[in-house]
Coordinates of C-alpha atoms and ligand atoms in Angstrom, one line a residue:
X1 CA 29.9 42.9 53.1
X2 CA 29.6 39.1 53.5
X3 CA 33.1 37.7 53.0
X4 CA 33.8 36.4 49.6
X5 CA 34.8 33.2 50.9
X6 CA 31.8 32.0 52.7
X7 CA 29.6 33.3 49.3
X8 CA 31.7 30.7 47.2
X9 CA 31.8 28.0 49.2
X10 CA 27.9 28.6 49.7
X11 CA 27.5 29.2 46.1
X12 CA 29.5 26.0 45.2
X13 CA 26.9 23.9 47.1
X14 CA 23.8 25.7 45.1
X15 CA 25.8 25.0 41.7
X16 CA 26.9 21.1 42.6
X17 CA 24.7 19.9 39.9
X18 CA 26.6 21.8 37.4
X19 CA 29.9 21.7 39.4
X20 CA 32.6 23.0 36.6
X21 CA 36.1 21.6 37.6
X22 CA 37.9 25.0 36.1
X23 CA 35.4 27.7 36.2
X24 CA 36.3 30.9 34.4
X25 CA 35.2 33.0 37.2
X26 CA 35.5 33.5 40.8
X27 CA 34.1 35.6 43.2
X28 CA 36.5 38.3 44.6
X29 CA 36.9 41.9 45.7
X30 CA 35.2 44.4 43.2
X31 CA 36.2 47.7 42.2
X32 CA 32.3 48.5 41.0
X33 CA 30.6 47.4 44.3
X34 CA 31.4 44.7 47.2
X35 CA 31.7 41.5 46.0
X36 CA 31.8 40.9 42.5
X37 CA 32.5 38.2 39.7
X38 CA 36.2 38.4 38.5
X39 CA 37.6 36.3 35.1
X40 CA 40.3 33.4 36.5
X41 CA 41.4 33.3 33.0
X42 CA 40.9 35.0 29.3
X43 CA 37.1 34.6 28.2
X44 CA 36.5 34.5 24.6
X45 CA 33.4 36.3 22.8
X46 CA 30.1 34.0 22.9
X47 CA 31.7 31.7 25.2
X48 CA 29.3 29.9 28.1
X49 CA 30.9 31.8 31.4
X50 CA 28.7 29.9 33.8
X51 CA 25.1 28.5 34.3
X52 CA 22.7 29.5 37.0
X53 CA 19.9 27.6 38.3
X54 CA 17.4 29.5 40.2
X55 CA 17.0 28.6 43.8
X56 CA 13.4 30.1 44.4
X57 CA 11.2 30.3 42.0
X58 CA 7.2 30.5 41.6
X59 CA 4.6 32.3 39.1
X60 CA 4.9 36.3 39.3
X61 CA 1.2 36.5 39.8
X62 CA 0.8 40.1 38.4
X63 CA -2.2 39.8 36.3
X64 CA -5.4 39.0 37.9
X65 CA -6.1 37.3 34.5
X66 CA -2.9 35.1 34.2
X67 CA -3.6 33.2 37.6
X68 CA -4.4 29.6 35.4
X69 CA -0.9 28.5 35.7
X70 CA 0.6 25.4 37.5
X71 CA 2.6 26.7 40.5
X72 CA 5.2 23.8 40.0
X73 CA 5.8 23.4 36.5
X74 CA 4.2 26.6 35.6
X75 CA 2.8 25.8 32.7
X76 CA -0.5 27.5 31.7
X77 CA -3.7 25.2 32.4
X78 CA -7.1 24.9 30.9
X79 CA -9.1 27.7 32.5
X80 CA -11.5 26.1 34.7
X81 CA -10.6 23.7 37.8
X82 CA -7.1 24.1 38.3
X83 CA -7.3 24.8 41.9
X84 CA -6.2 22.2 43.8
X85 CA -8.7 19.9 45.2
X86 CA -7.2 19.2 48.5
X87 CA -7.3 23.3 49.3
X88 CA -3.9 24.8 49.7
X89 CA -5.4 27.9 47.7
X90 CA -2.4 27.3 45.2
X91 CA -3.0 26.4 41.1
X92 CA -1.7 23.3 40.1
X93 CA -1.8 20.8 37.3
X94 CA -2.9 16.9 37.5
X95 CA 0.6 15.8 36.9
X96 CA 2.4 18.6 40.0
X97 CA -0.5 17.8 42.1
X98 CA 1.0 14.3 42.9
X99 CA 4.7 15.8 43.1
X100 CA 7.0 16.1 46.4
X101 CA 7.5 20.0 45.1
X102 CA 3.7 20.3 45.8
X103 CA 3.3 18.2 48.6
X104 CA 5.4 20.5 50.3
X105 CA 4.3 23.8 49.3
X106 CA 0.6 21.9 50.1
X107 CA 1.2 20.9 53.1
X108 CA 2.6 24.8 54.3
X109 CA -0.2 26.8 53.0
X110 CA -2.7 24.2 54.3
X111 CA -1.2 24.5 58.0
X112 CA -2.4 28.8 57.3
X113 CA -5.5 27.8 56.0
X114 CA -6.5 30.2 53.4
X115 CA -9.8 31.8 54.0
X116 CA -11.1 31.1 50.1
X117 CA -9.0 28.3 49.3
X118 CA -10.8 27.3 46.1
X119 CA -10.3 30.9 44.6
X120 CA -7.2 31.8 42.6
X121 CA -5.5 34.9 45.1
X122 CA -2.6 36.7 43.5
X123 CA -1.0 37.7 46.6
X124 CA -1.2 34.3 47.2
X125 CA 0.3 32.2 44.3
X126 CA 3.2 34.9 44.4
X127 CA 4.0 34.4 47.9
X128 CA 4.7 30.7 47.0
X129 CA 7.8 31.7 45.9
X130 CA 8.9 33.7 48.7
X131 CA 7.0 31.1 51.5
X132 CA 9.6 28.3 49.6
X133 CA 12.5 29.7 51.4
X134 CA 11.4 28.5 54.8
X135 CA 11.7 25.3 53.3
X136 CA 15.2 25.6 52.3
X137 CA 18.2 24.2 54.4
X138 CA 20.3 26.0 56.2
X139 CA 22.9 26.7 53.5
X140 CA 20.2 27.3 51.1
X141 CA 18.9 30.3 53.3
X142 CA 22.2 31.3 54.7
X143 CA 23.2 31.9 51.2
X144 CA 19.7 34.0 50.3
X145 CA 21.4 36.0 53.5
X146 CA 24.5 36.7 51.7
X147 CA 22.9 38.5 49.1
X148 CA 22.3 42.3 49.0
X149 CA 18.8 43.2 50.3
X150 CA 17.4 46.9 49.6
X151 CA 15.8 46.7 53.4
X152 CA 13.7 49.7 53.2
X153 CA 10.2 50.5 54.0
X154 CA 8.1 48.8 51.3
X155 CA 9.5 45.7 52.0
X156 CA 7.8 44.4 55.0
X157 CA 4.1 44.8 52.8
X158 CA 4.0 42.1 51.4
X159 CA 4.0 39.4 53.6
X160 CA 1.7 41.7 55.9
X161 CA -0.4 41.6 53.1
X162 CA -0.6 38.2 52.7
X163 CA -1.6 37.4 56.0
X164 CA -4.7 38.6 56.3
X165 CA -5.7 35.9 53.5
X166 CA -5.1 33.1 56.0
X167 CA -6.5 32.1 59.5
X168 CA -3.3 30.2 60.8
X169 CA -0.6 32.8 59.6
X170 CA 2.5 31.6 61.7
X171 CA 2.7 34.8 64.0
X172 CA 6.4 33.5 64.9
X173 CA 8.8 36.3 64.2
X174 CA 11.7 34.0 62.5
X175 CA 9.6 32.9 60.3
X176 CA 8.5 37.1 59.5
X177 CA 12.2 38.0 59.5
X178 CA 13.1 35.3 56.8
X179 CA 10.0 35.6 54.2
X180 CA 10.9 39.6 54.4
X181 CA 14.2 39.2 54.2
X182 CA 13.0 36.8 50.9
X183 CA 11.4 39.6 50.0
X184 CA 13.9 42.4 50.1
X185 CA 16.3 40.0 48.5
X186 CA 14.2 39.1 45.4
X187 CA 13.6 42.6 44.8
X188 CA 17.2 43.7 44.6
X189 CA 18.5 41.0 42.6
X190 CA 15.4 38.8 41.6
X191 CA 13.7 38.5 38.5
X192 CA 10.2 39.5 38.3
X193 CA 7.5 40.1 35.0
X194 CA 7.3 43.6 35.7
X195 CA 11.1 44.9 36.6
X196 CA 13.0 45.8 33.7
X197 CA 15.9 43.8 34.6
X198 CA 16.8 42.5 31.3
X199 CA 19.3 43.1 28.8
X200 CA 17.6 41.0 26.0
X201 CA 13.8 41.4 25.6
X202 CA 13.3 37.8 26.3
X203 CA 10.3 37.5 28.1
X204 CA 10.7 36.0 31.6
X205 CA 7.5 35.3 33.4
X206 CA 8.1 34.2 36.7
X207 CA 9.7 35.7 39.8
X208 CA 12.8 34.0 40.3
X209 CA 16.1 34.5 42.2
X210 CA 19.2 33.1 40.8
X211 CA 22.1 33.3 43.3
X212 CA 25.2 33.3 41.3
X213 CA 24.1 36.0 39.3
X214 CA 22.9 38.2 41.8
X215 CA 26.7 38.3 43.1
X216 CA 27.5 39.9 39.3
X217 CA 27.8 43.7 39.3
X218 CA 25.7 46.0 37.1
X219 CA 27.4 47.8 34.4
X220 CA 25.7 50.2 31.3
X221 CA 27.9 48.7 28.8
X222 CA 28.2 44.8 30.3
X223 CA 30.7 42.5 29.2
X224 CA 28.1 39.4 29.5
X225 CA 24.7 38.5 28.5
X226 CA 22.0 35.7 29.7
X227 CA 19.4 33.6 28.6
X228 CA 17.1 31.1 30.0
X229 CA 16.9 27.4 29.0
X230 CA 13.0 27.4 28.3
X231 CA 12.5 23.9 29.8
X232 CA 14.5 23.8 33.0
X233 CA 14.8 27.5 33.6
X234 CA 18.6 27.4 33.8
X235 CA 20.4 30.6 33.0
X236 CA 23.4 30.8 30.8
X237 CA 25.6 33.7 30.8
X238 CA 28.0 34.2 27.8
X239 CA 31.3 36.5 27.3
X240 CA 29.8 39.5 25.7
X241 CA 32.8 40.6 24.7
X242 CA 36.3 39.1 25.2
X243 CA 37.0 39.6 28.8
X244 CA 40.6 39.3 30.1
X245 CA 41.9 37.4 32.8
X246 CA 41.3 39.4 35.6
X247 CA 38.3 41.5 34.8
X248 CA 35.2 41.7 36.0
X249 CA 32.1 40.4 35.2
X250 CA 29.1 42.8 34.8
X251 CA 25.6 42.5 33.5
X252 CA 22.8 45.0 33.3
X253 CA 19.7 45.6 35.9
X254 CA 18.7 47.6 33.1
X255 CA 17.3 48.2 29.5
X256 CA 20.2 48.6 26.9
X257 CA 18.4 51.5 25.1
X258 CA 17.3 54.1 27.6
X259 CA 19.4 57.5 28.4
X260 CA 21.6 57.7 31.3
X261 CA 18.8 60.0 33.2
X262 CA 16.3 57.7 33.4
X263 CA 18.9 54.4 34.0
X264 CA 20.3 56.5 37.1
X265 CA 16.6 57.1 38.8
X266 CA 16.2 53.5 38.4
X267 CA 19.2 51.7 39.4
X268 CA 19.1 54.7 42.2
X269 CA 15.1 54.0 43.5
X270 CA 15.2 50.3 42.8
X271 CA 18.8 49.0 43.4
X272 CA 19.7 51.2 45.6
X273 CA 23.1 52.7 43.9
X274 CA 24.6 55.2 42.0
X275 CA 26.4 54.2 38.5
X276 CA 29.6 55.1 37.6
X277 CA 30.9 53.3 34.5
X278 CA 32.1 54.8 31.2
X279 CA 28.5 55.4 29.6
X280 CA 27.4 57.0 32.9
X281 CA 30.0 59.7 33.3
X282 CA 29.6 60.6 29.7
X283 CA 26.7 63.2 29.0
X284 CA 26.7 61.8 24.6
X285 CA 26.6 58.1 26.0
X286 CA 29.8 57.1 23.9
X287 CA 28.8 59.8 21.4
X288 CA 25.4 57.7 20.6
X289 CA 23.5 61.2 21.8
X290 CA 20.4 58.2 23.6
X291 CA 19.2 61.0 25.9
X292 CA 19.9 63.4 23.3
X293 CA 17.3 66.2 22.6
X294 CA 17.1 69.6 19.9
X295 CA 18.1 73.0 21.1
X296 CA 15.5 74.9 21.7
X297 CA 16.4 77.7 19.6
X298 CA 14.4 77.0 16.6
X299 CA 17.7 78.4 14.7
X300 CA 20.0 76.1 16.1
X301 CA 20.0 73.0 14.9
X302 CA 22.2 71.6 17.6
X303 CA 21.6 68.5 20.1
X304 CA 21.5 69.6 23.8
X305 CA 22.7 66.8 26.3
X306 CA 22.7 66.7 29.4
X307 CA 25.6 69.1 31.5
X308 CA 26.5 66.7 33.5
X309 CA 26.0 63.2 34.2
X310 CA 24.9 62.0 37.6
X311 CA 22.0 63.8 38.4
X312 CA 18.3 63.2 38.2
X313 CA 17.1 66.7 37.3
X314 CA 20.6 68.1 35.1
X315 CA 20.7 71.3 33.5
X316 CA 21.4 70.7 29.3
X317 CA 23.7 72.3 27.1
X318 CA 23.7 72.4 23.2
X319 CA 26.6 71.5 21.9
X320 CA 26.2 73.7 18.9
X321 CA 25.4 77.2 20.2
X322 CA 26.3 76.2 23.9
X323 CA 22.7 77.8 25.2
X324 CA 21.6 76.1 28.5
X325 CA 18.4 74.9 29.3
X326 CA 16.7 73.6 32.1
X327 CA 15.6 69.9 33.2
X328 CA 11.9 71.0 33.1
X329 CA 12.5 73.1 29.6
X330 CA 14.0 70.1 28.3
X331 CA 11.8 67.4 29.6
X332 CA 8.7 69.3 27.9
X333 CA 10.3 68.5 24.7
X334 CA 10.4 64.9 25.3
X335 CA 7.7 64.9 26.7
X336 CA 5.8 66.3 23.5
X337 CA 7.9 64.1 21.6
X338 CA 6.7 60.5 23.5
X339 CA 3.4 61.6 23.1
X340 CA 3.3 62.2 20.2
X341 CA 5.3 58.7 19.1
X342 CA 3.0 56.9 21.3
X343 CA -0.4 58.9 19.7
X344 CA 1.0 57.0 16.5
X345 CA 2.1 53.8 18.4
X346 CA -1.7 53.4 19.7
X347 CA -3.5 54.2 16.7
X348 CA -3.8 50.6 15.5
X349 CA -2.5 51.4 12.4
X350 CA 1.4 50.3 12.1
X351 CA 1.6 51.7 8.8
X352 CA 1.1 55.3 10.2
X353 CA 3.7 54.9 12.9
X354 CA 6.3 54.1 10.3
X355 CA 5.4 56.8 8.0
X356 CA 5.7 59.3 11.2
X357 CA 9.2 57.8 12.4
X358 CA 10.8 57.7 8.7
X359 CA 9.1 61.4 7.4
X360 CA 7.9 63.4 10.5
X361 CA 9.3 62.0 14.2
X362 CA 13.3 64.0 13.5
X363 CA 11.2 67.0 13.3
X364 CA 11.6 67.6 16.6
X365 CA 13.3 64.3 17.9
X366 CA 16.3 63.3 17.1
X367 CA 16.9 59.6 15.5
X368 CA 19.3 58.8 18.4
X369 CA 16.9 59.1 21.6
X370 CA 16.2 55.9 23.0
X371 CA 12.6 57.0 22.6
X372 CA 12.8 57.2 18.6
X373 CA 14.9 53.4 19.3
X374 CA 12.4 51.9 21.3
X375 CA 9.6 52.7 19.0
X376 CA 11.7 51.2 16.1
X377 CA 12.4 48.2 18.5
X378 CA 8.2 48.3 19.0
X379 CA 7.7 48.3 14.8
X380 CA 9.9 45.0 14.5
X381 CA 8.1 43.3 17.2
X382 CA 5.0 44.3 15.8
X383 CA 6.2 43.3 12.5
X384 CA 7.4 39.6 13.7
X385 CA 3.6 38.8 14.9
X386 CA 1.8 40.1 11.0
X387 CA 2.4 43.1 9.2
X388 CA -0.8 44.2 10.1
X389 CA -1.4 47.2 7.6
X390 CA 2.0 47.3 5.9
X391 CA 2.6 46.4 2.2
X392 CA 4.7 43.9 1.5
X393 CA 7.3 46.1 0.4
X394 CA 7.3 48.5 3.2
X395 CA 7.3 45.7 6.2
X396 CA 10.6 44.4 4.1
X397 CA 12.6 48.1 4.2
X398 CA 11.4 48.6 7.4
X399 CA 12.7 45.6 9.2
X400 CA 15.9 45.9 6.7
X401 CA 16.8 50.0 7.8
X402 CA 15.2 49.8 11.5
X403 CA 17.5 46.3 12.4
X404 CA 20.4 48.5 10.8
X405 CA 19.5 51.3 13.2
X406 CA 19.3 49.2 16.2
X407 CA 22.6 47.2 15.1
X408 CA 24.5 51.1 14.8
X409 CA 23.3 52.3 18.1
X410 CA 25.0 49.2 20.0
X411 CA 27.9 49.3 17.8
X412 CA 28.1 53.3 18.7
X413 CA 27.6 52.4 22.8
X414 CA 30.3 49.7 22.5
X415 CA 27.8 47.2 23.3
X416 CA 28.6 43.9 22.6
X417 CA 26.5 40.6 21.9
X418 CA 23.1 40.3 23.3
X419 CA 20.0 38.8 22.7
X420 CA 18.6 42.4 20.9
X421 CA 21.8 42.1 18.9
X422 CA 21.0 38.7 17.8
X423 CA 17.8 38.8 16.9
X424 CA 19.2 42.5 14.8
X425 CA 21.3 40.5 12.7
X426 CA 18.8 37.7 12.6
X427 CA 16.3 39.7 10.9
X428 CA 19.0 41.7 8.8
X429 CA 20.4 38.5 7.6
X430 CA 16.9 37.0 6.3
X431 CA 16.0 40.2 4.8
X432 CA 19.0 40.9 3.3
X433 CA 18.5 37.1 2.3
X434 CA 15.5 37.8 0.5
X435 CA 16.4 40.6 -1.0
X436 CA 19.2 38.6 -2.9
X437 CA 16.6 35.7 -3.4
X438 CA 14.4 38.5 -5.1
X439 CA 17.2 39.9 -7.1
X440 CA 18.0 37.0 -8.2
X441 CA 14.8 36.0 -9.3
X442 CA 14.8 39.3 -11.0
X443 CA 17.9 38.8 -12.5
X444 CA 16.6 35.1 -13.8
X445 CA 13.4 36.8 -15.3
X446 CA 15.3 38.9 -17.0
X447 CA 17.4 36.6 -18.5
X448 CA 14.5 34.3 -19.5
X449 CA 12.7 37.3 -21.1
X450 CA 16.4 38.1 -22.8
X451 CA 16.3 34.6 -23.7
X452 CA 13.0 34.3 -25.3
X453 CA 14.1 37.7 -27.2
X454 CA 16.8 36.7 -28.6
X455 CA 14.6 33.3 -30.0
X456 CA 11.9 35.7 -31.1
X457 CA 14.6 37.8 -33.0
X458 CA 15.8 34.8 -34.3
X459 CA 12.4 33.1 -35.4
X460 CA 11.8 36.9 -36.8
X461 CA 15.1 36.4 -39.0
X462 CA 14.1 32.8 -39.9
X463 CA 10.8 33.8 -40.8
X464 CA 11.8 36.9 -43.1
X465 CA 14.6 34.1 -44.7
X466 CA 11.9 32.1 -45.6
X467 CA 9.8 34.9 -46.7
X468 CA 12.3 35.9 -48.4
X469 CA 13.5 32.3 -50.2
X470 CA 9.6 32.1 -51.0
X471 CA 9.3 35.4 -52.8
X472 CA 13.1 34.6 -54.9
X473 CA 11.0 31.7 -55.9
X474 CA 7.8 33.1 -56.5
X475 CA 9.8 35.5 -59.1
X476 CA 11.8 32.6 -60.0
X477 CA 8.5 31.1 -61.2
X478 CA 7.3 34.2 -62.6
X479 CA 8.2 34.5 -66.0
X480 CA 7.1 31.0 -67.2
X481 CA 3.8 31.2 -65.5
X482 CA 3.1 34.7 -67.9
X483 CA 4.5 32.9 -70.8
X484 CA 2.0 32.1 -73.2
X485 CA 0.3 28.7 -72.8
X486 CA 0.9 26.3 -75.4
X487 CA -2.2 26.9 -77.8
X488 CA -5.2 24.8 -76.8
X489 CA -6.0 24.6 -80.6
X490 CA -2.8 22.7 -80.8
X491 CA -4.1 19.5 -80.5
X492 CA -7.2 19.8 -82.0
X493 CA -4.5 21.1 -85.2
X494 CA -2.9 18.1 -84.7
X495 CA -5.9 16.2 -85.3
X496 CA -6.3 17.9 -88.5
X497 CA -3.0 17.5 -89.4
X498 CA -3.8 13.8 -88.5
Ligands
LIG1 ZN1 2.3 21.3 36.6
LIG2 ZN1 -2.4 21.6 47.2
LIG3 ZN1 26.3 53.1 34.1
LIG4 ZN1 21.6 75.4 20.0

């Protein structure tokens, strides 16, 4: 273990640009691992706990079709001619191309010379990232040193890998040693498209390492969250929770949502370690049942878990009628289970994947596996882009009872704020919005329709007064209109009596 010490003082020169005089962490002595992040003083809930900046950082590269970005600002570029013209084989826009950032990162691949310089190489662009540390200073690379580096095997690959695109590749063994050791470093604590090192969902497309965080310990229930600054790329970690003075800091390497089985192969193949915190030592995962599964005894109506926690391949127990079953015997469940959910998930039809999780999917999965969670988590995503083949209706109960779901889950793990829960309550809050706007509307129509009722009721009334005055009149009238008339002779008479 490097000594804490030398990691702050290093640290404190990355972080001069956003040099806080009373940070609220420091680094110290874990009990979780090494060196870890400890709280100087109390941290409130939401509170900004520290920025990062990252101190390499270049396009993943993953996708053979996603190679049109700039390598400096790496911003996606028209799709023809954005190679750049002088032939350092790296992407770049008009704007970077006259920047020191690429005149540097020019000026190194152009001393290899790449063998097909005007085509866009994968390997390439994302060794830029990992070829930048050789143009770090000493503290800069001293302080990628500090940092934990899985040093196994696969590690060497890449940069092997890359050398066969060039014709100059430096064949100087410092210079090997330090772009591996990049290498092992970014994949133990880096950020990368593909790793599913996030605790948000946010979509982070670039490989990236940010120092201050990689010296922050994993936990399954973290007391802290991040997010990037889209523009600059800075990452901001808030308090999670409130943390007291003293405590440490955690974050996740992993998803929130999935069981403690298939978090433990991952943090144990990729990071290297075996996790003991609260939801990892508990088989029902705070009594939220995410790995849970059905007994197999089609009597029982019982959830089996795990026996115990810690193992890849665990015997399961059902809590109801206590019958044991085996990894594999279990696993064939699930397994039947996610194929069938993804079947639906893949039909193209979003309606159909709702119906199955609301009427069919508890059949034989039950609500709380992180399958049946992340499928929900699928729907609203879905749902945000169109509502594709959903009514109206349906899109509105399903984002209203899924972001309710996903909201209960987190409250049941004792998670606290993160970006899932955000956006959870985002969308809950504008349906729950429009619903009220729609009740209210309902409410107004149905006083307007009252309204023009009680009018009509009284036009009725007005109407039958009037009706009724006219026929009192009419019979008023009646007796002198059947009165004789006066005698027309009368006059004529008169005459003769004239
Ligand atoms: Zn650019
Ligand atoms: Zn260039
Ligand atoms: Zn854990
Ligand atoms: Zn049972």
């Amino acid at each position: 273990m490097i000594c804490p010490k030398r990691t702050s003082e290093l640290l404190d020169l990355h972080l001069a640009p956003f040099k806080d005089k009373d940070p609220a962490w420091e680094v110290g002595v874990s009990k979780i691992a090494g060196r870890g992040l400890m709280a100087t003083r109390g941290i409130k809930r939401g509170e900004i706990i520290l920025k990062d900046m990252p101190l390499l950082i270049g396009l993943s590269a993953l996708e053979e079709d996603s190679l049109n970005a700039c390598s400096v600002c790496l911003r996606e570029l028209p799709d023809t001619r954005f190679m750049c013209r002088v032939g350092c084989g790296l992407p770049v826009c008009n704007l970077c191309s006259k920047k020191k950032q690429h005149k540097t990162d020019c000026d190194l691949l152009k001393s290899w010379g790449p063998n097909e310089p005007e085509v866009a190489n994968s390997v390439i662009i994302r060794l830029l990232c990992v070829a930048r540390a050789l143009n770090l200073n000493k503290d800069q690379r001293d302080l990628i040193y500090c940092l934990q580096a899985n040093l196994d095997n696969n590690h060497r690959v890449e940069v092997r890998n890359a050398a066969k695109l060039f014709k100059n590749f430096p064949t100087d063994k410092k210079v090997f040693e330090i772009m591996n050791r990049t290498v092992a470093v970014l994949r133990t604590n880096g950020f990368d498209k593909t790793t599913d090192r996030t605790n948000d969902n946010q979509e982070f497309n670039y490989r990236a390492l940010y120092p201050l965080f990689a010296v922050m310990n994993h936990d399954c229930i973290p007391n802290s969250y991040y997010t990037f600054e889209e523009k600059t790329n800075v990452m901001i970690v808030r308090a999670a929770v409130d943390i007291p003075e003293g405590f440490e800091i955690t974050t996740t390497y992993t998803k929130l949502f999935t069981g403690n089985i298939a978090r433990h192969l991952f943090l144990k193949m990729k990071k290297g370690f075996t996790c003991k915190c609260s939801r990892c030592s508990d088989p029902t995962e705070k009594g939220a049942y995410i790995s849970g599964l059905y007994c197999r005894d089609m009597n029982c109506s019982g959830l089996v878990v795990p026996e115990i926690t810690g193992l890849p391949h665990p015997n399961y127990n059902c809590l109801e009628c206590k019958q044991k079953s085996t990894h594999a015997q279990m696993m064939k469940s699930q397994d039947f289970a996610s194929g069938a959910i993804n079947a639906k998930a893949n039909s193209n039809s979003l309606r159909t994947l709702v119906q199955y999780l609301n009427e069919k999917s508890d059949n034989f999965i039950p609500n709380s596996n992180y399958m049946v969670i992340d499928a929900k988590l699928s729907v609203l995503q879905r749902l945000g882009q169109g509502r594709e083949d959903c009514s109206e209706e349906l899109a509105a109960n399903t984002r209203l009872r899924y972001s309710r779901d996903v909201i209960q889950v987190m409250d049941q793990l004792g998670l606290g704020d993160s970006l899932v829960r955000t956006q959870m309550q985002e969308l809950l809050r504008r349906e729950e919005e429009r619903r009220a706007k729609r009740l209210a509307e309902e409410a107004e129509k149905q006083r307007k329709l009252a309204e023009l009722q009680a009018k009509a009721a009284e036009a009725d009334q007005l109407l039958a007064a009037l009706e009724e005055a006219a026929r009192v009149e009419q019979e008023a009238a009646a007796p002198a209109s059947t009165a004789p008339a006066p005698a027309p002779t009368s006059a004529p008479a008169a005459t003769e009596t004239a």
